[in-house]
CSV table of C-alpha atoms in Angstrom, one decimal:
chain,number,residue,atom,x,y,z
A,1,MET,CA,99.6,132.2,102.8
A,2,GLU,CA,99.0,128.4,103.3
A,3,ARG,CA,102.3,126.2,104.2
A,4,ARG,CA,101.9,124.9,100.9
A,5,GLU,CA,102.0,127.7,98.5
A,6,GLU,CA,104.6,129.1,101.0
A,7,ALA,CA,106.6,125.8,100.4
A,8,ARG,CA,106.2,125.9,95.9
A,9,ILE,CA,107.0,129.6,96.0
A,10,ILE,CA,110.0,129.3,98.2
A,11,GLU,CA,111.0,126.4,95.3
A,12,GLN,CA,110.6,128.8,92.9
A,13,ALA,CA,112.3,131.7,94.6
A,14,ALA,CA,115.4,129.3,95.1
A,15,ALA,CA,115.2,128.3,91.5
A,16,GLY,CA,115.7,132.1,90.2
A,17,ASP,CA,111.6,132.8,89.8
A,18,ARG,CA,112.2,136.3,90.0
A,19,ASP,CA,108.3,136.9,90.3
A,20,ALA,CA,108.5,134.4,92.9
A,21,ALA,CA,111.2,136.3,95.2
A,22,SER,CA,108.9,139.3,95.0
A,23,THR,CA,106.0,137.1,95.9
A,24,LEU,CA,107.6,135.8,99.0
A,25,ILE,CA,109.1,139.0,99.8
A,26,LYS,CA,105.9,141.1,100.0
A,27,ALA,CA,104.2,138.3,102.1
A,28,HIS,CA,106.6,138.6,105.1
A,29,GLN,CA,108.2,142.4,104.2
A,30,ALA,CA,105.1,143.6,106.8
A,31,SER,CA,105.6,141.6,109.6
A,32,LEU,CA,108.9,141.9,109.6
A,33,TYR,CA,109.1,145.5,109.7
A,34,ALA,CA,106.5,145.7,112.2
A,35,TYR,CA,108.6,143.3,114.0
A,36,MET,CA,111.6,145.2,113.9
A,37,LEU,CA,110.6,148.3,114.1
A,38,ARG,CA,108.7,147.4,117.8
A,39,MET,CA,112.3,145.9,118.3
A,40,SER,CA,114.5,148.3,117.7
A,41,GLY,CA,112.2,151.7,117.5
A,42,ARG,CA,113.6,153.3,114.6
A,43,PRO,CA,112.1,153.0,111.0
A,44,GLU,CA,115.6,153.5,109.6
A,45,VAL,CA,117.1,150.4,111.6
A,46,ALA,CA,114.1,148.5,110.9
A,47,GLU,CA,114.2,149.2,107.1
A,48,ASP,CA,117.9,148.2,107.1
A,49,ILE,CA,117.5,145.0,108.8
A,50,VAL,CA,114.4,143.6,106.9
A,51,GLN,CA,116.4,144.5,103.4
A,52,ASP,CA,119.2,142.6,105.0
A,53,ALA,CA,117.3,139.8,106.9
A,54,PHE,CA,115.6,139.0,103.3
A,55,VAL,CA,119.0,139.3,100.9
A,56,ARG,CA,121.0,136.7,103.0
A,57,VAL,CA,117.6,134.4,103.3
A,58,LEU,CA,117.1,134.8,99.0
A,59,ALA,CA,120.9,133.6,98.9
A,60,ASN,CA,120.7,130.9,100.5
A,61,LEU,CA,116.9,130.0,100.3
A,62,HIS,CA,118.3,126.3,99.0
A,63,ARG,CA,119.5,125.8,102.4
A,64,PHE,CA,116.1,126.2,103.9
A,65,ASP,CA,114.7,123.5,105.3
A,66,PRO,CA,111.0,123.1,104.6
A,67,ARG,CA,110.1,121.3,107.7
A,68,PHE,CA,110.5,124.5,109.4
A,69,ARG,CA,108.3,127.4,109.3
A,70,PHE,CA,109.3,130.0,106.4
A,71,SER,CA,108.9,133.0,109.0
A,72,THR,CA,110.4,131.6,111.9
A,73,TRP,CA,113.9,131.2,110.1
A,74,LEU,CA,113.4,134.7,108.1
A,75,PHE,CA,112.4,136.6,111.7
A,76,THR,CA,115.7,134.5,113.6
A,77,ILE,CA,117.8,136.2,110.4
A,78,ALA,CA,116.4,139.3,111.7
A,79,LYS,CA,116.9,139.0,115.5
A,80,ARG,CA,120.5,138.5,114.8
A,81,LEU,CA,121.0,141.0,112.4
A,82,TYR,CA,119.2,143.1,114.4
A,83,VAL,CA,121.6,142.1,117.9
A,84,ASN,CA,124.8,143.1,115.4
A,85,ALA,CA,122.7,145.9,114.5
A,86,CYS,CA,122.4,146.8,118.4
A,87,GLN,CA,126.1,146.8,118.9
A,88,LYS,CA,126.0,150.1,116.5
A,89,TYR,CA,123.1,151.4,117.1
A,90,LYS,CA,121.7,151.7,120.5
A,91,PRO,CA,118.1,151.4,120.3
A,92,VAL,CA,116.2,154.7,121.3
A,93,PHE,CA,112.8,154.7,121.2
A,94,ASP,CA,111.6,157.6,119.4
A,95,SER,CA,107.5,156.9,120.5
A,96,GLU,CA,106.8,160.1,117.6
A,97,ILE,CA,108.5,158.4,114.6
A,98,VAL,CA,107.1,155.0,115.5
A,99,GLY,CA,103.1,156.4,116.1
A,100,SER,CA,103.8,158.2,112.9
A,101,TRP,CA,105.0,155.5,111.0
A,102,GLN,CA,101.8,153.1,112.3
A,103,GLY,CA,98.6,153.4,111.0
A,104,GLY,CA,99.0,155.8,108.0
A,105,ASP,CA,95.7,155.7,106.6
A,106,ASP,CA,94.6,157.9,110.0
A,107,SER,CA,94.1,161.4,108.9
A,108,PRO,CA,95.3,164.3,111.2
A,109,ALA,CA,93.4,166.5,109.6
A,110,SER,CA,90.4,166.5,111.9
A,111,PRO,CA,91.6,166.5,115.3
A,112,THR,CA,89.0,165.0,117.0
A,113,ILE,CA,89.3,163.5,120.8
A,114,GLU,CA,89.1,159.9,118.8
A,115,TYR,CA,91.8,160.6,117.2
A,116,GLU,CA,93.7,162.3,119.6
A,117,GLN,CA,93.5,159.2,121.8
A,118,GLN,CA,94.6,157.2,119.1
A,119,THR,CA,98.0,158.8,118.4
A,120,ARG,CA,98.1,159.3,122.5
A,121,ALA,CA,97.7,155.6,122.7
A,122,ARG,CA,99.8,154.9,120.0
A,123,SER,CA,102.3,156.9,121.9
A,124,ALA,CA,101.3,155.0,124.8
A,125,ILE,CA,101.9,151.8,123.7
A,126,ASP,CA,105.2,152.4,122.5
A,127,ARG,CA,106.4,154.0,125.8
A,128,ALA,CA,104.8,150.6,127.4
A,129,LEU,CA,106.6,148.2,125.0
A,130,GLN,CA,109.8,149.9,126.0
A,131,SER,CA,109.2,149.7,129.8
A,132,LEU,CA,109.5,146.1,129.4
A,133,SER,CA,112.8,143.7,129.2
A,134,ASP,CA,113.8,142.5,125.7
A,135,GLU,CA,112.4,138.6,126.7
A,136,GLN,CA,108.9,140.7,127.6
A,137,ARG,CA,109.0,143.1,124.5
A,138,GLU,CA,109.4,140.5,121.9
A,139,ILE,CA,107.3,137.5,123.1
A,140,ILE,CA,104.2,140.3,123.5
A,141,VAL,CA,105.1,141.7,119.9
A,142,LEU,CA,105.3,138.0,118.2
A,143,PHE,CA,102.3,136.4,120.4
A,144,HIS,CA,100.1,140.3,119.8
A,145,GLN,CA,101.5,141.8,116.7
A,146,GLN,CA,102.6,138.7,114.9
A,147,GLU,CA,99.8,136.1,116.0
A,148,TRP,CA,102.2,133.3,116.5
A,149,PRO,CA,101.1,130.9,118.7
A,150,ILE,CA,103.3,130.2,121.7
A,151,THR,CA,105.1,126.6,120.2
A,152,GLN,CA,106.1,128.7,117.5
A,153,ILE,CA,107.6,131.8,119.7
A,154,ALA,CA,109.5,129.0,121.8
A,155,GLU,CA,110.6,127.6,119.3
A,156,PHE,CA,112.3,130.8,117.4
A,157,MET,CA,112.9,131.8,121.0
A,158,GLY,CA,114.5,128.8,122.1
A,159,MET,CA,112.9,128.2,125.2
A,160,PRO,CA,110.3,126.1,127.0
A,161,GLU,CA,106.5,126.7,126.1
A,162,GLY,CA,105.9,127.4,130.0
A,163,THR,CA,108.6,130.2,130.3
A,164,VAL,CA,107.2,132.0,127.0
A,165,LYS,CA,104.1,132.0,128.6
A,166,SER,CA,105.2,132.5,131.8
A,167,HIS,CA,107.2,136.1,130.1
A,168,LEU,CA,104.6,137.3,128.5
A,169,HIS,CA,101.8,137.3,131.7
A,170,ARG,CA,104.1,139.2,133.4
A,171,GLY,CA,105.1,141.5,130.1
A,172,ARG,CA,101.0,142.0,129.6
A,173,ARG,CA,101.1,142.7,133.9
A,174,LYS,CA,104.0,145.3,133.5
A,175,MET,CA,102.0,147.0,130.5
A,176,ARG,CA,98.9,147.0,132.8
A,177,GLN,CA,100.8,148.7,135.2
A,178,PHE,CA,102.4,151.4,133.1
A,179,PHE,CA,99.0,151.6,132.1
A,180,GLN,CA,97.3,152.8,136.0
A,181,ASP,CA,100.8,154.5,136.3
A,182,HIS,CA,100.8,156.6,133.1
A,183,MET,CA,97.7,157.0,131.3
A,184,ARG,CA,94.7,157.4,134.0
A,185,ASP,CA,95.7,160.3,134.4
A,186,GLU,CA,96.4,161.2,131.0
A,187,VAL,CA,92.9,160.1,129.7
A,188,VAL,CA,91.6,162.1,132.4
A,189,ALA,CA,93.0,165.0,131.3
A,190,LEU,CA,93.0,164.5,127.4
A,191,GLU,CA,88.8,164.3,128.4
A,192,LEU,CA,88.8,167.7,130.4
A,193,GLU,CA,91.2,169.3,127.8
A,194,PHE,CA,88.3,168.8,125.0
A,195,GLU,CA,85.0,169.0,127.6
A,196,ALA,CA,86.8,172.4,127.9
B,1,MET,CA,96.5,142.6,148.3
B,2,LYS,CA,96.7,138.4,147.9
B,3,ARG,CA,94.9,137.1,145.1
B,4,GLY,CA,94.1,133.4,144.8
B,5,PRO,CA,94.4,131.3,141.5
B,6,PHE,CA,91.9,131.6,139.2
B,7,ASP,CA,90.4,129.0,137.7
B,8,PRO,CA,88.4,130.1,133.9
B,9,ASN,CA,86.7,126.7,133.8
B,10,GLN,CA,84.5,127.7,136.4
B,11,PRO,CA,81.5,129.7,136.3
B,12,ILE,CA,81.4,133.2,137.5
B,13,ASP,CA,78.3,135.0,138.5
B,14,PRO,CA,79.0,138.8,138.6
B,15,ARG,CA,76.2,139.3,141.1
B,16,ASP,CA,77.5,136.8,144.0
B,17,ASP,CA,79.9,138.8,145.4
B,18,SER,CA,81.1,135.8,147.6
B,19,ALA,CA,82.2,134.0,144.3
B,20,MET,CA,84.8,136.9,143.6
B,21,PRO,CA,88.2,136.8,144.5
B,22,PRO,CA,88.8,140.7,145.8
B,23,GLY,CA,89.9,142.8,142.7
B,24,ILE,CA,90.2,141.0,139.9
B,25,PRO,CA,92.7,138.2,139.8
B,26,ASP,CA,95.8,138.6,137.0
B,27,ASP,CA,95.3,135.0,136.2
B,28,LEU,CA,91.5,135.9,134.9
B,29,ILE,CA,93.6,138.8,132.0
B,30,ASP,CA,95.7,136.6,131.6
B,31,SER,CA,93.2,133.8,130.3
B,32,ILE,CA,90.8,136.0,128.2
B,33,CYS,CA,94.3,137.9,126.6
B,34,ASP,CA,95.8,135.0,125.7
B,35,GLY,CA,92.5,133.5,124.1
B,36,ASP,CA,92.5,129.8,126.3
B,37,MET,CA,89.3,130.8,127.7
B,38,PRO,CA,86.2,128.8,126.3
B,39,ARG,CA,83.6,131.9,124.9
B,40,SER,CA,81.0,130.7,126.6
B,41,LYS,CA,83.2,131.8,130.2
B,42,MET,CA,84.6,134.5,128.3
B,43,ARG,CA,81.0,136.3,128.8
B,44,ASP,CA,80.5,135.8,132.9
B,45,ALA,CA,84.4,136.9,132.7
B,46,LEU,CA,83.8,140.0,131.1
B,47,ASP,CA,80.4,140.6,132.8
B,48,SER,CA,82.7,140.3,136.1
B,49,LEU,CA,85.2,143.0,135.2
B,50,HIS,CA,82.8,145.3,135.0
B,51,LEU,CA,82.2,145.5,139.3
B,52,GLU,CA,85.1,146.8,139.1
B,53,ARG,CA,85.4,150.6,137.4
B,54,ASN,CA,89.5,150.7,137.5
B,55,THR,CA,90.4,147.3,137.0
B,56,VAL,CA,88.2,147.2,133.7
B,57,SER,CA,89.5,150.4,132.7
B,58,ASP,CA,93.0,148.7,133.1
B,59,TYR,CA,92.3,146.0,131.2
B,60,HIS,CA,90.7,148.0,128.4
B,61,TRP,CA,93.9,149.8,128.0
B,62,THR,CA,96.2,146.6,127.8
B,63,ALA,CA,93.3,144.9,125.5
B,64,ASP,CA,93.2,147.8,123.4
B,65,ALA,CA,97.0,148.7,123.3
B,66,LEU,CA,97.3,145.0,122.3
B,67,ASP,CA,94.7,145.0,119.6
B,68,ALA,CA,96.9,148.2,118.6
B,69,LEU,CA,99.9,146.0,117.8
B,70,ARG,CA,97.9,144.2,115.5
B,71,ALA,CA,96.7,147.1,113.4
B,72,ASP,CA,97.9,147.5,110.0
B,73,MET,CA,101.7,149.6,110.2
B,74,HIS,CA,102.7,151.5,107.4
B,75,THR,CA,105.3,149.1,105.7
B,76,PRO,CA,107.5,150.9,102.3
B,77,ASP,CA,107.6,148.2,100.1
B,78,MET,CA,111.3,146.8,99.8
B,79,SER,CA,111.0,143.8,97.4
B,80,GLU,CA,112.1,145.9,94.5
B,81,ILE,CA,115.6,147.0,96.8
B,82,ILE,CA,115.5,143.5,98.2
B,83,LEU,CA,115.5,142.1,94.6
B,84,ALA,CA,118.2,144.8,92.9
B,85,ARG,CA,120.8,144.1,95.6
B,86,THR,CA,120.2,140.0,95.6
B,87,GLY,CA,120.9,140.6,92.0
B,88,MET,CA,124.3,141.2,92.1
B,89,GLN,CA,125.1,137.2,94.0
B,90,ARG,CA,122.4,135.8,91.7
B,91,SER,CA,120.4,135.7,88.8
B,92,TRP,CA,116.7,136.0,88.6
B,93,LEU,CA,114.3,135.5,85.8
B,94,SER,CA,111.2,136.0,85.4
B,95,THR,CA,108.6,133.4,85.5
B,96,VAL,CA,108.1,133.2,81.8
B,97,MET,CA,111.7,133.0,80.9
B,98,ARG,CA,112.3,130.3,83.4
B,99,ARG,CA,109.9,128.7,82.3
B,100,LYS,CA,111.3,128.5,78.4
B,101,MET,CA,114.6,128.0,80.0
B,102,VAL,CA,113.1,125.0,82.2
B,103,ILE,CA,111.2,123.9,78.9
B,104,GLY,CA,114.5,124.1,76.4
B,105,ARG,CA,116.5,122.0,79.4
B,106,VAL,CA,113.9,119.1,79.2
B,107,ALA,CA,114.5,119.5,75.5
B,108,GLY,CA,118.2,119.2,75.6
B,109,VAL,CA,118.3,116.7,77.7
B,110,ALA,CA,115.9,114.6,75.5
B,111,ALA,CA,117.5,115.2,72.1
B,112,VAL,CA,121.1,114.1,74.1
B,113,LEU,CA,118.7,110.9,75.0
B,114,THR,CA,117.5,110.3,72.1
B,115,LEU,CA,121.0,111.1,69.9
B,116,ILE,CA,122.6,107.9,72.5
B,117,ALA,CA,119.8,105.5,72.3
B,118,GLY,CA,119.8,106.0,68.3
B,119,ALA,CA,123.6,105.6,68.3
B,120,PHE,CA,123.3,102.6,70.7
B,121,LEU,CA,120.4,101.2,67.9
B,122,ILE,CA,122.8,101.8,65.1
B,123,GLN,CA,125.8,99.9,66.7
B,124,ARG,CA,123.6,96.6,67.2
B,125,ALA,CA,122.7,97.1,63.8
B,126,ALA,CA,125.5,97.9,62.1
B,127,PRO,CA,128.6,97.5,64.3
B,128,GLU,CA,131.3,99.0,61.7
B,129,THR,CA,128.8,101.8,60.9
B,130,PHE,CA,130.9,103.9,63.6
B,131,THR,CA,134.4,102.3,63.7
B,132,THR,CA,136.5,100.4,61.9
B,133,ASP,CA,138.8,99.4,64.8
B,134,PRO,CA,138.7,95.1,65.8
B,135,THR,CA,136.8,94.3,68.6
B,136,PRO,CA,138.0,91.0,70.7
B,137,VAL,CA,135.1,89.1,69.5
B,138,ARG,CA,135.3,90.7,66.3
B,139,GLU,CA,138.6,89.0,65.8
B,140,LEU,CA,137.9,86.0,67.8
B,141,ALA,CA,134.9,85.1,65.6
B,142,ALA,CA,137.5,86.1,62.6
B,143,ALA,CA,140.1,84.0,63.7
B,144,VAL,CA,138.1,81.1,64.5
B,145,PRO,CA,137.2,79.7,60.8
B,146,HIS,CA,140.9,81.1,59.9
B,147,ASP,CA,142.7,78.4,62.3
B,148,ALA,CA,140.2,75.9,61.7
B,149,ILE,CA,141.3,76.0,57.9
B,150,HIS,CA,144.9,75.7,58.6
B,151,ALA,CA,144.6,73.0,61.1
B,152,ALA,CA,142.8,71.2,58.2
B,153,SER,CA,145.9,71.5,56.1
B,154,ILE,CA,148.1,70.7,58.6
B,155,ILE,CA,146.5,67.4,59.3
B,156,ALA,CA,146.3,66.7,56.0
B,157,LYS,CA,149.6,67.3,54.8
B,158,PRO,CA,152.0,64.3,55.0
B,159,VAL,CA,155.1,65.6,56.9
B,160,ALA,CA,157.8,63.3,56.8
B,161,TYR,CA,158.6,59.7,55.4
B,162,THR,CA,160.0,57.1,57.4
B,163,VAL,CA,162.3,55.3,55.9
B,164,PRO,CA,164.6,52.8,57.2
B,165,ALA,CA,167.8,53.8,57.6
B,166,ALA,CA,171.3,51.8,55.9
B,167,PRO,CA,173.8,50.9,58.7
B,168,ILE,CA,176.5,53.6,58.3
B,169,ASP,CA,180.0,53.5,59.1
B,170,ASP,CA,181.1,56.0,61.7
B,171,GLU,CA,184.4,56.6,60.1
B,172,ALA,CA,183.1,56.5,56.8
B,173,CYS,CA,180.0,58.9,57.6
B,174,PHE,CA,182.9,61.5,59.6
B,175,MET,CA,179.9,61.5,61.7
B,176,PRO,CA,180.9,62.6,65.3
B,177,ASP,CA,177.3,62.7,66.5
B,178,ALA,CA,176.0,59.8,64.5
B,179,ARG,CA,175.1,57.0,66.8
B,180,SER,CA,176.1,52.4,66.5
B,181,ALA,CA,173.7,50.3,64.7
B,182,ASP,CA,171.8,48.9,67.8
B,183,SER,CA,170.7,45.2,67.3
B,184,TRP,CA,168.5,45.8,64.1
B,185,GLY,CA,171.0,47.0,62.3
B,186,THR,CA,169.4,50.8,62.0
B,187,ASN,CA,171.3,53.8,62.6
B,188,LEU,CA,169.4,56.9,64.1
B,189,LEU,CA,170.7,60.5,62.5
B,190,THR,CA,169.7,62.8,64.6
B,191,MET,CA,169.1,66.5,63.0
B,192,ASP,CA,173.0,67.3,64.1
B,193,SER,CA,174.0,64.8,62.3
B,194,LEU,CA,172.5,65.8,59.4
B,195,ARG,CA,173.2,69.2,59.4
B,196,ASP,CA,177.1,68.2,59.5
B,197,LEU,CA,176.8,65.9,56.6
B,198,TRP,CA,177.5,68.8,54.5
B,199,PRO,CA,180.2,70.5,54.9
B,200,SER,CA,179.8,74.3,56.6
B,201,ARG,CA,181.5,76.6,53.6
B,202,SER,CA,178.7,75.7,51.1
B,203,PRO,CA,175.6,75.4,51.3
B,204,ALA,CA,173.2,73.2,51.5
B,205,PRO,CA,172.3,72.0,48.5
B,206,TYR,CA,168.8,72.4,49.0
B,207,ALA,CA,166.3,74.1,52.0
B,208,MET,CA,165.9,72.7,55.6
B,209,PRO,CA,162.6,71.8,55.8
B,210,GLN,CA,161.6,71.8,59.5
B,211,ILE,CA,160.9,67.7,60.3
B,212,THR,CA,158.4,66.9,63.0
B,213,PRO,CA,158.7,63.0,63.9
B,214,VAL,CA,155.6,61.5,63.7
B,215,GLY,CA,156.4,58.9,66.0
B,216,PHE,CA,158.4,56.7,67.9
B,217,THR,CA,158.1,53.0,69.3
B,218,PRO,CA,161.5,51.7,70.8
B,219,GLY,CA,160.7,48.4,68.6
B,220,THR,CA,161.5,50.6,65.6
B,221,MET,CA,164.0,52.3,65.0
B,222,ALA,CA,163.9,55.0,62.1
B,223,LEU,CA,165.5,57.9,60.6
B,224,ILE,CA,163.4,60.3,59.8
B,225,VAL,CA,165.1,62.4,56.8
B,226,PRO,CA,163.7,65.3,54.7
B,227,VAL,CA,161.4,65.1,51.4
B,228,LEU,CA,164.6,65.7,49.0
B,229,PRO,CA,164.3,65.5,44.6
B,230,GLU,CA,165.4,62.9,43.0
B,231,GLU,CA,168.9,64.8,42.1
B,232,ASP,CA,169.1,65.4,45.4
B,233,ARG,CA,168.8,62.6,46.9
B,234,ALA,CA,171.2,60.7,45.1
B,235,SER,CA,173.7,63.8,46.1
B,236,SER,CA,172.9,63.1,49.7
B,237,ALA,CA,173.3,59.3,49.3
B,238,ALA,CA,177.1,60.0,47.8
B,239,ILE,CA,177.6,62.0,50.7
B,240,THR,CA,176.4,59.2,53.1
B,241,ALA,CA,178.3,56.8,51.3
B,242,GLY,CA,181.5,58.3,51.7
B,243,GLN,CA,181.9,60.0,48.1
B,244,ARG,CA,182.3,63.6,49.1
């Protein structure tokens, strides 16, 4: 959604337009949910936080400063809620649950080697992400999943762009290291299993 | 293994072993993953990665994992729940209803403004339409001609006669305040003296008008007396002569 169009929708929603508010939610709920799911590792926690974040945002929509990105504001509120939620729910990353929630169109009816590899890859991604520090994971998710530019991530995280890049690079190297340590043998084993 | 910094702007020749540092530098992979590398350089860089099988495998795992992050994730539609929860704090209107409401508000404001403008114009054209209360300007406007007529009548009306006063004997007049005649043989009767001419027990035979001195010059001492009817004038003369 273009920023001008988004600003118009936000203005309408702030004036009490239900349809505009619905459009706004639908435009951002997927990205926010994905982000929260990656961060929390629990679909029910991610869902609660997304709902709470949108309720807060819509109740305070008149306070939104259009000079900033709406997504940054929304994600900031969601992140605060997540930090609060962490005190209640310690995030235990369940890669099986996260894996089952993504790529819903994939049918498990035909267990080909490709499908199995995809499933294992997703599981591996979740595990690799969980091997990172919170900041590295968050930056990698924002950069590679949300496709935010470095400047926006720096603004959101409240740190210099150089520090963001540093976290990003270290996080990716850690992920590569994780794949080196865990996945190579697993893939070979899987290939051998299917060949047999 | 120590790896030197990788410059993504330098061309990479995959066939030239001396050009390649031992292993694949992390900076190269970072540059590819960050999207900082120009497309023309990207091809060379990717070709160079094929020189090391393990590094290629690691890179592909990382690249695939990062690509997989972008894959569509099934997200439950929470819009209705969110709007219902938000509806407890604020009311929502459909777009049509909101448009109608905006039109209604604009029409209401326009009607009020028209009403005020109409009332203003009527007030300007006919000030007495809405109120009969006197206003300062209107009162002044009405008072000016009235005051002018009154002033004209005052000017036109003679206020007093000036008559020469006869010499008055102090004793005969019984006027303690009566003053002696001056060198011209006239007495000036003050208003108090005149009032004392009549006994206080009986009312004066005529009403005492307000007397206003019309002029005074040192050379013409004058007695200013009220205008009296003829019979009263005789009575007054008798009093003055001490006959009463």
